[in-house]
Coordinates of N, CA and C in Angstrom, one line a residue:
M24 N 17.7 29.1 19.3 CA 16.8 28.8 19.2 C 16.3 27.3 18.4
K25 N 15.4 27.4 18.7 CA 15.3 25.7 18.6 C 14.0 25.3 17.6
F26 N 14.7 24.6 16.8 CA 14.3 24.2 15.1 C 13.8 22.2 15.4
G27 N 13.1 22.1 17.0 CA 12.3 20.5 16.7 C 11.4 20.8 15.6
F28 N 10.6 21.5 16.2 CA 9.2 21.6 15.1 C 9.7 21.1 13.3
L29 N 9.9 21.6 13.3 CA 10.5 22.0 12.0 C 11.5 20.5 11.9
S30 N 12.1 20.2 12.4 CA 13.0 18.4 11.8 C 11.8 17.5 12.3
K31 N 10.8 17.7 13.1 CA 9.5 17.1 12.6 C 8.8 17.0 12.0
I32 N 8.8 17.8 11.2 CA 7.7 18.5 10.0 C 8.3 17.7 8.8
F33 N 9.6 17.6 9.1 CA 11.0 17.5 7.8 C 11.3 15.8 7.7
E34 N 10.8 15.4 9.0 CA 11.2 13.9 9.2 C 9.7 13.6 9.0
G35 N 8.8 14.4 9.3 CA 7.7 13.3 8.6 C 7.0 13.4 7.8
A36 N 7.5 14.6 6.6 CA 7.7 14.7 4.5 C 8.9 13.3 4.7
L37 N 9.9 13.4 5.2 CA 10.5 12.0 4.2 C 10.2 11.0 4.7
S38 N 9.2 10.7 5.7 CA 9.2 9.8 6.0 C 7.4 8.6 5.2
I39 N 6.9 10.1 4.9 CA 5.7 9.8 4.0 C 5.9 9.7 2.5
E40 N 7.3 10.5 2.1 CA 7.8 10.5 0.7 C 8.9 8.6 1.0
K41 N 9.0 8.3 1.4 CA 10.1 7.1 2.0 C 8.9 6.3 1.8
T42 N 7.4 6.6 2.1 CA 6.4 5.1 2.5 C 5.9 5.3 0.5
Y43 N 6.3 5.9 0.6 CA 4.6 6.0 -1.3 C 6.2 5.2 -1.8
N44 N 7.3 5.8 -1.6 CA 8.4 4.6 -2.1 C 8.1 3.3 -1.7
E45 N 8.5 3.6 -0.8 CA 7.9 1.6 -0.8 C 6.6 0.8 -1.4
C46 N 6.1 1.7 -0.9 CA 4.9 1.2 -1.5 C 4.6 0.6 -3.2
D47 N 5.4 1.5 -3.8 CA 5.6 1.6 -5.0 C 6.4 0.3 -5.5
K48 N 7.2 0.3 -5.0 CA 8.5 -0.7 -4.6 C 7.5 -2.2 -5.3
A49 N 6.9 -2.3 -3.7 CA 6.1 -3.4 -3.3 C 5.0 -3.9 -4.1
L50 N 4.4 -3.0 -4.1 CA 3.2 -3.2 -5.9 C 4.1 -3.5 -7.2
G51 N 5.2 -3.1 -7.2 CA 5.3 -3.2 -8.8 C 5.9 -4.7 -8.3
Q52 N 6.8 -4.9 -7.9 CA 7.7 -6.9 -7.6 C 6.9 -7.9 -7.2
L53 N 5.3 -7.5 -6.2 CA 4.7 -7.9 -5.9 C 3.8 -8.5 -8.0
K54 N 3.1 -7.6 -8.0 CA 2.7 -7.5 -9.8 C 3.9 -8.8 -11.0
A55 N 5.2 -8.2 -10.4 CA 5.3 -9.4 -11.1 C 5.5 -11.0 -11.1
Y56 N 6.1 -10.5 -10.0 CA 5.8 -11.6 -9.4 C 4.6 -12.9 -9.2
N57 N 3.4 -12.3 -9.4 CA 1.9 -12.6 -9.1 C 2.1 -13.0 -11.2
E58 N 2.7 -12.6 -11.7 CA 2.8 -12.7 -13.5 C 3.7 -14.1 -13.2
K59 N 4.5 -13.7 -13.4 CA 6.0 -15.3 -13.4 C 4.8 -16.5 -12.6
R60 N 4.2 -16.4 -11.3 CA 3.8 -17.9 -11.0 C 2.7 -18.4 -11.7
K61 N 2.4 -17.4 -12.6 CA 1.7 -18.4 -14.3 C 2.0 -19.0 -15.0
Q62 N 3.6 -18.8 -15.0 CA 4.2 -19.7 -15.8 C 4.6 -21.6 -15.3
A63 N 4.2 -21.9 -16.1 CA 4.3 -23.3 -16.3 C 6.3 -23.7 -15.5
D64 N 7.1 -23.1 -15.7 CA 8.4 -23.4 -15.5 C 8.6 -21.7 -13.7
F65 N 7.9 -21.4 -14.1 CA 8.0 -20.7 -12.2 C 9.1 -21.1 -11.9
R66 N 10.2 -20.6 -11.2 CA 11.6 -21.2 -9.8 C 11.3 -19.2 -9.2
I67 N 11.8 -19.7 -8.1 CA 12.1 -18.3 -6.7 C 12.5 -19.1 -6.6
S68 N 14.4 -18.3 -5.5 CA 14.8 -18.6 -4.4 C 14.0 -19.0 -3.6
D69 N 14.4 -19.7 -2.3 CA 14.5 -19.2 -0.6 C 14.8 -17.5 -0.8
E70 N 15.7 -17.3 -0.8 CA 16.1 -16.1 -0.7 C 15.7 -14.8 -1.4
E71 N 15.2 -14.4 -2.9 CA 14.6 -14.0 -3.4 C 13.0 -13.8 -3.1
K72 N 12.9 -14.8 -2.1 CA 11.2 -14.5 -1.9 C 11.3 -14.2 -1.0
A73 N 12.4 -14.5 0.0 CA 13.0 -13.4 1.4 C 13.0 -11.9 0.9
D74 N 13.2 -11.7 0.3 CA 13.9 -10.7 -0.1 C 12.5 -9.3 -0.6
L75 N 11.7 -10.7 -1.3 CA 10.2 -9.6 -2.3 C 9.4 -9.7 -0.6
D76 N 9.4 -10.6 -0.1 CA 8.5 -10.7 1.5 C 9.3 -9.6 2.7
A77 N 10.3 -9.5 2.3 CA 10.8 -7.9 3.2 C 10.2 -7.1 2.2
I78 N 10.6 -6.6 1.6 CA 10.1 -5.7 1.1 C 8.7 -5.0 1.1
V79 N 7.7 -6.5 1.1 CA 6.1 -6.1 0.7 C 6.0 -5.7 2.0
N80 N 6.6 -6.5 3.3 CA 6.0 -6.1 5.0 C 6.3 -5.0 5.2
T81 N 7.7 -4.1 5.0 CA 8.4 -3.0 4.8 C 7.3 -2.0 4.7
A82 N 6.6 -2.3 3.6 CA 5.9 -1.6 2.9 C 4.4 -0.8 3.6
L83 N 3.7 -2.4 3.7 CA 2.8 -2.5 4.8 C 3.0 -2.1 5.8
E84 N 3.6 -1.7 6.7 CA 3.9 -1.5 7.8 C 4.3 -0.5 8.5
N85 N 4.8 -0.1 7.6 CA 5.4 2.0 7.0 C 3.6 2.8 6.1
A86 N 3.0 1.9 5.7 CA 1.8 2.7 5.1 C 1.1 2.6 6.2
T87 N 0.7 1.2 7.1 CA -0.1 1.4 8.8 C -0.2 2.4 9.3
R88 N 2.0 2.1 9.6 CA 2.1 3.7 10.6 C 1.1 4.6 10.8
I89 N 1.4 4.9 9.4 CA 1.2 6.0 8.9 C 0.0 6.4 8.6
V90 N -1.4 5.8 8.5 CA -2.2 5.2 8.5 C -3.0 5.8 10.1
D91 N -2.4 5.1 10.8 CA -2.4 4.8 12.5 C -2.5 5.7 12.9
K92 N -1.8 6.9 12.2 CA -2.2 8.9 12.9 C -3.4 9.0 12.0
E93 N -4.4 9.0 11.8 CA -5.5 9.3 11.8 C -6.2 10.1 13.1
G94 N -6.1 11.0 13.2 CA -6.9 11.5 14.2 C -6.3 12.6 15.3
E95 N -4.4 12.1 14.5 CA -3.9 12.5 14.7 C -3.2 14.2 14.3
R96 N -3.8 13.3 13.3 CA -3.0 14.6 12.3 C -3.4 14.6 11.4
N97 N -3.6 16.2 10.2 CA -4.6 16.7 9.0 C -4.0 15.8 7.7
W98 N -3.7 15.0 7.6 CA -2.7 14.6 6.3 C -4.1 14.5 5.1
P99 N -5.0 14.5 5.0 CA -6.6 13.8 4.4 C -5.8 13.1 2.9
G100 N -5.1 13.9 2.2 CA -4.4 13.3 1.1 C -3.5 11.9 1.6
V101 N -3.1 12.4 2.7 CA -1.8 11.2 2.5 C -2.4 9.7 2.5
F102 N -3.8 10.2 3.6 CA -3.9 8.9 4.0 C -4.9 8.0 3.4
R103 N -5.7 8.9 2.4 CA -5.8 8.2 1.8 C -5.5 7.5 0.6
E104 N -4.1 8.1 0.2 CA -3.1 7.4 -0.7 C -2.7 6.2 0.1
M105 N -2.4 6.3 1.2 CA -1.9 4.7 1.7 C -3.3 4.6 2.2
H106 N -4.0 4.4 2.4 CA -5.5 3.1 2.4 C -5.5 3.0 0.4
K107 N -4.8 3.6 -0.5 CA -4.8 3.1 -1.8 C -3.7 1.8 -1.9
N108 N -2.7 2.5 -0.8 CA -1.4 1.7 -1.6 C -2.0 0.1 -0.9
L109 N -2.7 0.4 0.8 CA -2.7 -0.6 1.5 C -3.9 -1.8 0.8
A110 N -4.7 -0.7 0.2 CA -5.6 -1.8 -0.5 C -5.1 -2.6 -1.9
S111 N -4.8 -1.8 -2.8 CA -3.6 -2.4 -3.9 C -2.7 -3.0 -3.6
L112 N -2.1 -3.4 -2.1 CA -1.3 -4.5 -1.9 C -1.7 -5.9 -0.9
Y113 N -3.1 -5.1 -0.6 CA -3.0 -6.6 -0.4 C -4.6 -7.1 -2.0
L114 N -4.6 -6.6 -2.6 CA -5.1 -6.8 -3.6 C -3.8 -8.1 -3.9
E115 N -2.8 -7.6 -4.2 CA -2.0 -8.2 -4.6 C -1.5 -9.3 -3.9
L116 N -1.6 -9.4 -2.5 CA -1.8 -10.7 -1.7 C -3.2 -12.2 -1.8
D117 N -4.3 -11.4 -2.5 CA -5.2 -11.8 -2.3 C -5.3 -11.5 -0.9
E118 N -5.5 -10.5 -0.3 CA -6.1 -10.6 1.4 C -7.5 -9.4 1.2
H119 N -8.5 -10.5 0.2 CA -10.1 -9.7 0.1 C -10.2 -8.8 1.4
D120 N -10.4 -10.0 2.2 CA -11.2 -9.4 3.0 C -10.3 -7.9 3.8
K121 N -9.1 -7.5 3.4 CA -8.1 -5.9 3.9 C -8.5 -4.8 3.0
V122 N -8.6 -5.8 1.4 CA -9.5 -5.0 0.0 C -10.2 -4.6 0.9
L123 N -11.1 -5.2 1.1 CA -12.4 -4.3 1.4 C -12.5 -3.9 2.4
A124 N -12.2 -4.0 3.7 CA -11.4 -2.7 4.5 C -10.8 -1.2 4.0
S125 N -9.5 -1.9 3.5 CA -9.1 -0.4 3.4 C -9.9 0.5 1.6
C126 N -10.6 -0.2 1.4 CA -11.9 0.6 0.5 C -12.5 1.4 1.6
E127 N -13.2 0.5 2.2 CA -14.8 1.0 3.3 C -13.4 2.8 2.7
R128 N -12.6 2.5 4.1 CA -11.8 3.5 4.9 C -11.7 4.8 3.5
L129 N -11.7 4.3 2.2 CA -11.2 5.2 0.8 C -12.9 6.1 1.2
Q130 N -13.1 5.1 0.8 CA -14.4 6.0 1.3 C -15.0 8.0 2.4
D131 N -14.8 7.1 2.7 CA -14.4 8.2 3.5 C -13.9 9.3 3.6
Y132 N -13.1 9.6 2.0 CA -11.8 10.5 1.4 C -12.5 11.3 0.2
G133 N -13.9 11.6 0.6 CA -14.5 12.8 -0.8 C -15.0 11.6 -2.4
E134 N -15.1 12.3 -3.0 CA -15.0 11.6 -4.5 C -14.2 11.2 -4.9
V135 N -13.0 11.5 -4.6 CA -11.5 10.5 -5.2 C -11.2 9.4 -4.4
G136 N -11.4 9.5 -3.3 CA -11.6 8.0 -2.3 C -12.4 7.8 -2.9
K137 N -13.7 8.1 -3.5 CA -14.5 7.1 -3.3 C -14.5 6.3 -5.0
Q138 N -13.6 7.5 -6.0 CA -13.4 6.6 -7.4 C -11.9 5.7 -7.3
D139 N -11.4 6.1 -5.9 CA -10.4 5.3 -5.8 C -10.4 3.9 -5.1
A140 N -11.6 3.5 -4.9 CA -12.1 2.4 -3.7 C -12.9 1.4 -5.3
E141 N -12.9 2.3 -6.0 CA -14.5 1.7 -7.5 C -13.7 1.3 -7.7
E142 N -11.8 1.9 -8.0 CA -10.8 0.9 -9.1 C -10.3 -0.2 -8.2
V143 N -10.2 0.0 -7.4 CA -9.8 -1.6 -6.5 C -11.1 -2.2 -6.2
M144 N -12.1 -2.2 -6.4 CA -12.6 -2.9 -6.4 C -12.8 -3.6 -7.7
Q145 N -12.9 -2.9 -8.2 CA -13.1 -3.4 -10.0 C -12.2 -4.8 -10.6
S146 N -10.2 -4.3 -10.0 CA -9.9 -5.0 -10.0 C -9.7 -6.6 -9.2
L147 N -10.4 -6.4 -8.3 CA -10.4 -7.3 -7.0 C -12.0 -8.0 -7.9
K148 N -13.0 -8.1 -8.5 CA -13.6 -8.6 -9.8 C -13.3 -8.8 -10.6
E149 N -12.6 -8.5 -11.0 CA -11.8 -9.2 -12.9 C -10.7 -10.2 -11.6
K150 N -9.8 -10.1 -10.9 CA -9.1 -10.3 -10.4 C -10.0 -12.6 -10.0
E151 N -11.2 -12.0 -9.2 CA -11.7 -12.9 -8.5 C -12.9 -13.7 -10.1
E152 N -12.6 -12.8 -11.4 CA -13.2 -13.8 -12.5 C -12.5 -14.6 -13.1
N153 N -11.3 -14.0 -13.2 CA -10.3 -15.0 -13.2 C -9.6 -16.4 -13.3
A154 N -10.2 -15.8 -11.5 CA -9.7 -16.7 -10.7 C -9.8 -18.7 -11.0

């Protein structure tokens, strides 16, 4: 008996969970970095910056890889969460056009998606007001 399809399901679940964790880690580190940057004596080594960039880029790549499966898979909750993760990461990266695009996609995921989009957009508005 072949368990190929079960293996693929299990690998997919692990990949999704791993991507959630990567996004959480990247978002936490980006927020901390952005707060530290506000301090007058802020310094970061090239190695630390490279490590942060690698963590963020990996999270962005893997979240994007998952949302690229829209239309192929029926994972609405996963896709909504990944769009929110992307919007939040882009917000911390000051890539406002990408924040808006991710929030627009969030709107397609019912009331929860609309609430997520409103939350991110409120954060964007506050960030712009404090800039």
